[in-house]
PDB file of C-alpha atoms and ligand atoms in Angstrom:
ATOM      1  CA  UNK P   1       2.256 -11.429  14.652  1.00 95.00           C
ATOM      2  CA  UNK P   2      -0.519 -10.392  12.290  1.00 97.00           C
ATOM      3  CA  UNK P   3      -2.051  -7.142  13.100  1.00 98.00           C
ATOM      4  CA  UNK P   4      -5.627  -5.868  12.347  1.00 97.00           C
ATOM      5  CA  UNK P   5      -5.664  -3.998   8.975  1.00 98.00           C
ATOM      6  CA  UNK P   6      -7.706  -1.014   9.076  1.00 98.00           C
ATOM      7  CA  UNK P   7     -10.391  -0.856   6.742  1.00 97.00           C
ATOM      8  CA  UNK P   8     -11.610   2.611   5.038  1.00 97.00           C
ATOM      9  CA  UNK P   9     -13.551   4.992   5.928  1.00 96.00           C
ATOM     10  CA  UNK P  10     -11.040   4.735   9.251  1.00 97.00           C
ATOM     11  CA  UNK P  11     -10.150   8.353   9.722  1.00 97.00           C
ATOM     12  CA  UNK P  12      -6.212   6.975  10.322  1.00 97.00           C
ATOM     13  CA  UNK P  13      -5.865   5.775   7.031  1.00 98.00           C
ATOM     14  CA  UNK P  14      -5.479   9.481   6.032  1.00 98.00           C
ATOM     15  CA  UNK P  15      -3.152  10.344   8.251  1.00 97.00           C
ATOM     16  CA  UNK P  16       0.394  11.233   6.606  1.00 96.00           C
ATOM     17  CA  UNK P  17       3.469   8.713   7.705  1.00 97.00           C
ATOM     18  CA  UNK P  18       6.606  10.214   9.304  1.00 98.00           C
ATOM     19  CA  UNK P  19      10.281   9.668   8.480  1.00 98.00           C
ATOM     20  CA  UNK P  20      11.414   6.456   9.948  1.00 98.00           C
ATOM     21  CA  UNK P  21      14.621   7.080  11.875  1.00 98.00           C
ATOM     22  CA  UNK P  22      15.661   4.545  13.787  1.00 97.00           C
ATOM     23  CA  UNK P  23      16.642   1.370  12.216  1.00 98.00           C
ATOM     24  CA  UNK P  24      16.699  -0.932  15.140  1.00 98.00           C
ATOM     25  CA  UNK P  25      15.100  -4.206  16.221  1.00 98.00           C
ATOM     26  CA  UNK P  26      11.602  -2.778  16.986  1.00 98.00           C
ATOM     27  CA  UNK P  27      11.459  -1.656  13.026  1.00 98.00           C
ATOM     28  CA  UNK P  28      12.384  -5.174  12.293  1.00 98.00           C
ATOM     29  CA  UNK P  29       9.843  -6.598  14.230  1.00 98.00           C
ATOM     30  CA  UNK P  30       7.237  -4.026  12.605  1.00 98.00           C
ATOM     31  CA  UNK P  31       8.512  -5.143   9.141  1.00 98.00           C
ATOM     32  CA  UNK P  32       8.182  -8.777  10.283  1.00 98.00           C
ATOM     33  CA  UNK P  33       4.554  -8.312  11.565  1.00 98.00           C
ATOM     34  CA  UNK P  34       3.725  -6.292   8.153  1.00 98.00           C
ATOM     35  CA  UNK P  35       4.922  -9.444   6.123  1.00 97.00           C
ATOM     36  CA  UNK P  36       3.011 -11.744   8.361  1.00 97.00           C
ATOM     37  CA  UNK P  37      -0.025  -9.753   7.799  1.00 98.00           C
ATOM     38  CA  UNK P  38       0.337  -8.943   4.010  1.00 97.00           C
ATOM     39  CA  UNK P  39       0.862 -12.663   3.070  1.00 95.00           C
ATOM     40  CA  UNK P  40      -2.114 -14.058   5.796  1.00 96.00           C
ATOM     41  CA  UNK P  41      -4.711 -11.485   4.201  1.00 95.00           C
ATOM     42  CA  UNK P  42      -3.197 -12.554   1.171  1.00 93.00           C
ATOM     43  CA  UNK P  43      -2.244  -9.294  -0.636  1.00 94.00           C
ATOM     44  CA  UNK P  44       0.936  -7.927  -2.577  1.00 96.00           C
ATOM     45  CA  UNK P  45       1.231  -4.915  -0.984  1.00 98.00           C
ATOM     46  CA  UNK P  46       1.058  -3.191   2.899  1.00 98.00           C
ATOM     47  CA  UNK P  47       1.772   0.099   4.282  1.00 98.00           C
ATOM     48  CA  UNK P  48       2.229   0.937   7.795  1.00 98.00           C
ATOM     49  CA  UNK P  49      -0.673   3.065   8.153  1.00 98.00           C
ATOM     50  CA  UNK P  50      -2.971   0.402   6.981  1.00 98.00           C
ATOM     51  CA  UNK P  51      -1.936  -0.971  10.503  1.00 98.00           C
ATOM     52  CA  UNK P  52      -2.207   1.911  12.512  1.00 98.00           C
ATOM     53  CA  UNK P  53       1.524   2.725  12.185  1.00 98.00           C
ATOM     54  CA  UNK P  54       1.903   6.473  10.837  1.00 97.00           C
ATOM     55  CA  UNK P  55       5.252   5.979   9.477  1.00 98.00           C
ATOM     56  CA  UNK P  56       6.588   5.790   5.683  1.00 98.00           C
ATOM     57  CA  UNK P  57       7.515   2.331   5.101  1.00 98.00           C
ATOM     58  CA  UNK P  58       5.514  -0.140   2.693  1.00 98.00           C
ATOM     59  CA  UNK P  59       6.176  -3.824   1.438  1.00 98.00           C
ATOM     60  CA  UNK P  60       5.634  -5.324  -1.716  1.00 98.00           C
ATOM     61  CA  UNK P  61       5.742  -8.975  -2.887  1.00 96.00           C
ATOM     62  CA  UNK P  62       4.228  -9.469  -6.528  1.00 93.00           C
ATOM     63  CA  UNK P  63       5.380 -12.908  -6.597  1.00 90.00           C
ATOM     64  CA  UNK P  64       1.604 -14.347  -6.647  1.00 75.00           C
ATOM     65  CA  UNK P  65       2.127 -17.730  -8.270  1.00 78.00           C
ATOM     66  CA  UNK P  66       2.126 -20.663  -5.790  1.00 76.00           C
ATOM     67  CA  UNK P  67       5.321 -22.134  -7.608  1.00 81.00           C
ATOM     68  CA  UNK P  68       7.190 -18.811  -7.529  1.00 82.00           C
ATOM     69  CA  UNK P  69       9.689 -18.073  -4.555  1.00 84.00           C
ATOM     70  CA  UNK P  70       8.988 -15.042  -2.239  1.00 87.00           C
ATOM     71  CA  UNK P  71      10.201 -11.698  -3.433  1.00 90.00           C
ATOM     72  CA  UNK P  72       9.745  -9.440  -0.544  1.00 96.00           C
ATOM     73  CA  UNK P  73      10.875  -5.814  -0.965  1.00 97.00           C
ATOM     74  CA  UNK P  74      10.873  -3.075   1.936  1.00 98.00           C
ATOM     75  CA  UNK P  75      10.346   0.566   1.040  1.00 98.00           C
ATOM     76  CA  UNK P  76      11.671   2.812   3.758  1.00 98.00           C
ATOM     77  CA  UNK P  77      11.526   7.122   3.557  1.00 98.00           C
ATOM     78  CA  UNK P  78      10.371   6.357  -0.014  1.00 98.00           C
ATOM     79  CA  UNK P  79      10.381   9.130  -2.860  1.00 98.00           C
ATOM     80  CA  UNK P  80       9.200   8.475  -6.290  1.00 98.00           C
ATOM     81  CA  UNK P  81      11.830  10.158  -8.108  1.00 98.00           C
ATOM     82  CA  UNK P  82      10.565   9.914 -11.900  1.00 98.00           C
ATOM     83  CA  UNK P  83       6.999   8.393 -13.377  1.00 98.00           C
ATOM     84  CA  UNK P  84       6.667   7.677 -17.122  1.00 98.00           C
ATOM     85  CA  UNK P  85       3.793   6.423 -19.522  1.00 98.00           C
ATOM     86  CA  UNK P  86       0.620   5.452 -18.623  1.00 98.00           C
ATOM     87  CA  UNK P  87      -1.356   2.430 -17.680  1.00 98.00           C
ATOM     88  CA  UNK P  88      -5.092   1.233 -16.023  1.00 97.00           C
ATOM     89  CA  UNK P  89      -4.768  -1.603 -13.713  1.00 97.00           C
ATOM     90  CA  UNK P  90      -7.978  -3.219 -11.761  1.00 97.00           C
ATOM     91  CA  UNK P  91      -6.313  -2.527  -8.358  1.00 97.00           C
ATOM     92  CA  UNK P  92      -7.434  -3.775  -5.250  1.00 97.00           C
ATOM     93  CA  UNK P  93      -6.521  -2.961  -1.757  1.00 98.00           C
ATOM     94  CA  UNK P  94      -6.574  -4.673   1.871  1.00 98.00           C
ATOM     95  CA  UNK P  95      -8.410  -1.159   3.226  1.00 98.00           C
ATOM     96  CA  UNK P  96     -11.339  -1.871   0.554  1.00 97.00           C
ATOM     97  CA  UNK P  97     -12.053  -5.829   1.366  1.00 95.00           C
ATOM     98  CA  UNK P  98     -13.654  -7.245  -1.690  1.00 94.00           C
ATOM     99  CA  UNK P  99     -13.542  -3.976  -3.813  1.00 96.00           C
ATOM    100  CA  UNK P 100     -11.564  -3.568  -7.163  1.00 97.00           C
ATOM    101  CA  UNK P 101     -11.611  -0.778  -9.480  1.00 97.00           C
ATOM    102  CA  UNK P 102      -9.865   0.206 -12.681  1.00 97.00           C
ATOM    103  CA  UNK P 103      -7.283   3.140 -11.604  1.00 98.00           C
ATOM    104  CA  UNK P 104      -5.168   5.055 -14.011  1.00 97.00           C
ATOM    105  CA  UNK P 105      -1.355   5.015 -13.243  1.00 98.00           C
ATOM    106  CA  UNK P 106       2.291   5.345 -14.361  1.00 98.00           C
ATOM    107  CA  UNK P 107       3.439   2.317 -16.480  1.00 98.00           C
ATOM    108  CA  UNK P 108       7.176   3.079 -15.156  1.00 98.00           C
ATOM    109  CA  UNK P 109       8.376   4.370 -11.736  1.00 98.00           C
ATOM    110  CA  UNK P 110      11.595   5.138 -10.442  1.00 98.00           C
ATOM    111  CA  UNK P 111      11.989   5.120  -6.428  1.00 98.00           C
ATOM    112  CA  UNK P 112      14.573   6.165  -4.070  1.00 98.00           C
ATOM    113  CA  UNK P 113      14.128   4.536  -0.871  1.00 98.00           C
ATOM    114  CA  UNK P 114      16.176   3.132   2.227  1.00 98.00           C
ATOM    115  CA  UNK P 115      16.203  -0.688   3.034  1.00 97.00           C
ATOM    116  CA  UNK P 116      15.465  -2.037   6.511  1.00 97.00           C
ATOM    117  CA  UNK P 117      18.889  -1.359   7.508  1.00 97.00           C
ATOM    118  CA  UNK P 118      19.128   2.390   6.529  1.00 97.00           C
ATOM    119  CA  UNK P 119      21.057   1.785   3.386  1.00 98.00           C
ATOM    120  CA  UNK P 120      19.900   3.862   0.659  1.00 98.00           C
ATOM    121  CA  UNK P 121      18.853   2.150  -2.978  1.00 98.00           C
ATOM    122  CA  UNK P 122      17.378   3.213  -6.050  1.00 98.00           C
ATOM    123  CA  UNK P 123      14.928   0.894  -8.317  1.00 98.00           C
ATOM    124  CA  UNK P 124      13.398   1.256 -11.477  1.00 98.00           C
ATOM    125  CA  UNK P 125      10.298  -0.866 -12.090  1.00 98.00           C
ATOM    126  CA  UNK P 126       7.554  -1.731 -14.355  1.00 97.00           C
ATOM    127  CA  UNK P 127       4.402  -3.651 -14.612  1.00 95.00           C
ATOM    128  CA  UNK P 128       2.810  -4.884 -11.584  1.00 96.00           C
ATOM    129  CA  UNK P 129       5.739  -3.833  -9.347  1.00 97.00           C
ATOM    130  CA  UNK P 130       5.159  -0.356 -10.265  1.00 98.00           C
ATOM    131  CA  UNK P 131       1.510   0.027 -10.126  1.00 98.00           C
ATOM    132  CA  UNK P 132       2.066  -1.650  -6.363  1.00 98.00           C
ATOM    133  CA  UNK P 133       4.738   0.992  -5.427  1.00 98.00           C
ATOM    134  CA  UNK P 134       2.432   3.769  -6.746  1.00 98.00           C
ATOM    135  CA  UNK P 135      -0.305   2.558  -5.109  1.00 98.00           C
ATOM    136  CA  UNK P 136       1.421   1.906  -1.363  1.00 98.00           C
ATOM    137  CA  UNK P 137       3.364   4.994  -1.590  1.00 98.00           C
ATOM    138  CA  UNK P 138       0.042   6.959  -1.668  1.00 98.00           C
ATOM    139  CA  UNK P 139      -1.168   5.654   1.505  1.00 98.00           C
ATOM    140  CA  UNK P 140       1.934   7.075   3.303  1.00 98.00           C
ATOM    141  CA  UNK P 141       0.473  10.247   1.980  1.00 98.00           C
ATOM    142  CA  UNK P 142      -2.642   9.463   3.111  1.00 98.00           C
ATOM    143  CA  UNK P 143      -4.181   9.162  -0.307  1.00 98.00           C
ATOM    144  CA  UNK P 144      -6.215   6.085  -1.202  1.00 98.00           C
ATOM    145  CA  UNK P 145      -7.307   4.217  -4.116  1.00 97.00           C
ATOM    146  CA  UNK P 146     -10.748   5.585  -3.726  1.00 98.00           C
ATOM    147  CA  UNK P 147      -9.272   9.274  -4.546  1.00 98.00           C
ATOM    148  CA  UNK P 148      -8.638   8.258  -7.999  1.00 97.00           C
ATOM    149  CA  UNK P 149     -11.756   7.484  -9.021  1.00 97.00           C
ATOM    150  CA  UNK P 150     -14.530   9.266 -11.045  1.00 97.00           C
ATOM    151  CA  UNK P 151     -17.431  11.038  -8.789  1.00 97.00           C
ATOM    152  CA  UNK P 152     -19.689   8.214  -9.296  1.00 97.00           C
ATOM    153  CA  UNK P 153     -17.456   5.344  -8.816  1.00 97.00           C
ATOM    154  CA  UNK P 154     -16.321   7.033  -5.908  1.00 97.00           C
ATOM    155  CA  UNK P 155     -19.960   7.564  -4.284  1.00 97.00           C
ATOM    156  CA  UNK P 156     -20.522   3.554  -5.198  1.00 96.00           C
ATOM    157  CA  UNK P 157     -17.583   2.492  -3.649  1.00 97.00           C
ATOM    158  CA  UNK P 158     -17.739   4.356  -0.245  1.00 97.00           C
ATOM    159  CA  UNK P 159     -21.734   3.246  -0.170  1.00 96.00           C
ATOM    160  CA  UNK P 160     -20.323  -0.401  -0.598  1.00 95.00           C
ATOM    161  CA  UNK P 161     -17.778  -0.007   2.217  1.00 95.00           C
ATOM    162  CA  UNK P 162     -19.822   1.955   4.722  1.00 93.00           C
ATOM    163  CA  UNK P 163     -22.880  -0.911   4.056  1.00 90.00           C
ATOM    164  CA  UNK P 164     -19.900  -3.319   5.105  1.00 82.00           C
ATOM    165  CA  UNK P 165     -19.216  -2.176   8.126  1.00 78.00           C
ATOM    166  CA  UNK P 166     -22.833  -1.706   8.966  1.00 80.00           C
ATOM    167  CA  UNK P 167     -23.327  -5.445   8.509  1.00 79.00           C
ATOM    168  CA  UNK P 168     -20.507  -6.386  10.296  1.00 78.00           C
ATOM    169  CA  UNK P 169     -21.615  -4.179  13.267  1.00 77.00           C
ATOM    170  CA  UNK P 170     -24.786  -6.086  13.472  1.00 76.00           C
ATOM    171  CA  UNK P 171     -23.385  -9.253  13.459  1.00 70.00           C
TER     172      UNK P 171
HETATM  173 NI1  LIG K   1      -3.852  -0.328  -0.237  1.00 87.64          NI
END
């Protein structure tokens, strides 16, 4: 089932997620819904708080070319244990429709998490996957793309998003 995605400045996006404790059918249904919602958008990542579920869970699929097989990855109760290098990437976010912003991130990341059955894993990532992990992990702490911008860019993006809301409300 496709779930509605919350958009900035919705306050629920600011709530830190709680650890997932039950690895049951309900969790698996939530993950299925998140995948369906992300692919329909389309996006390369989606965190549970973006659909109003305040849990430490996100999904990523960086296989964006039409002919690439899907590469869905699920991160539950993740912890970033190492960050190395620096890079800047022009990011988007499903909670900021239409916006793209340059964000400074680490180039490589090591993350520990558990999978949908509660099994722990550790992953070292670079490239788009490393960017996406940092971006989605931010959502679990109530941190958003806009928080990484300069005061001026932040103000412009805030204005663009609130104007967009006003236009939607008028339609
Ligand atoms: Ni996002």
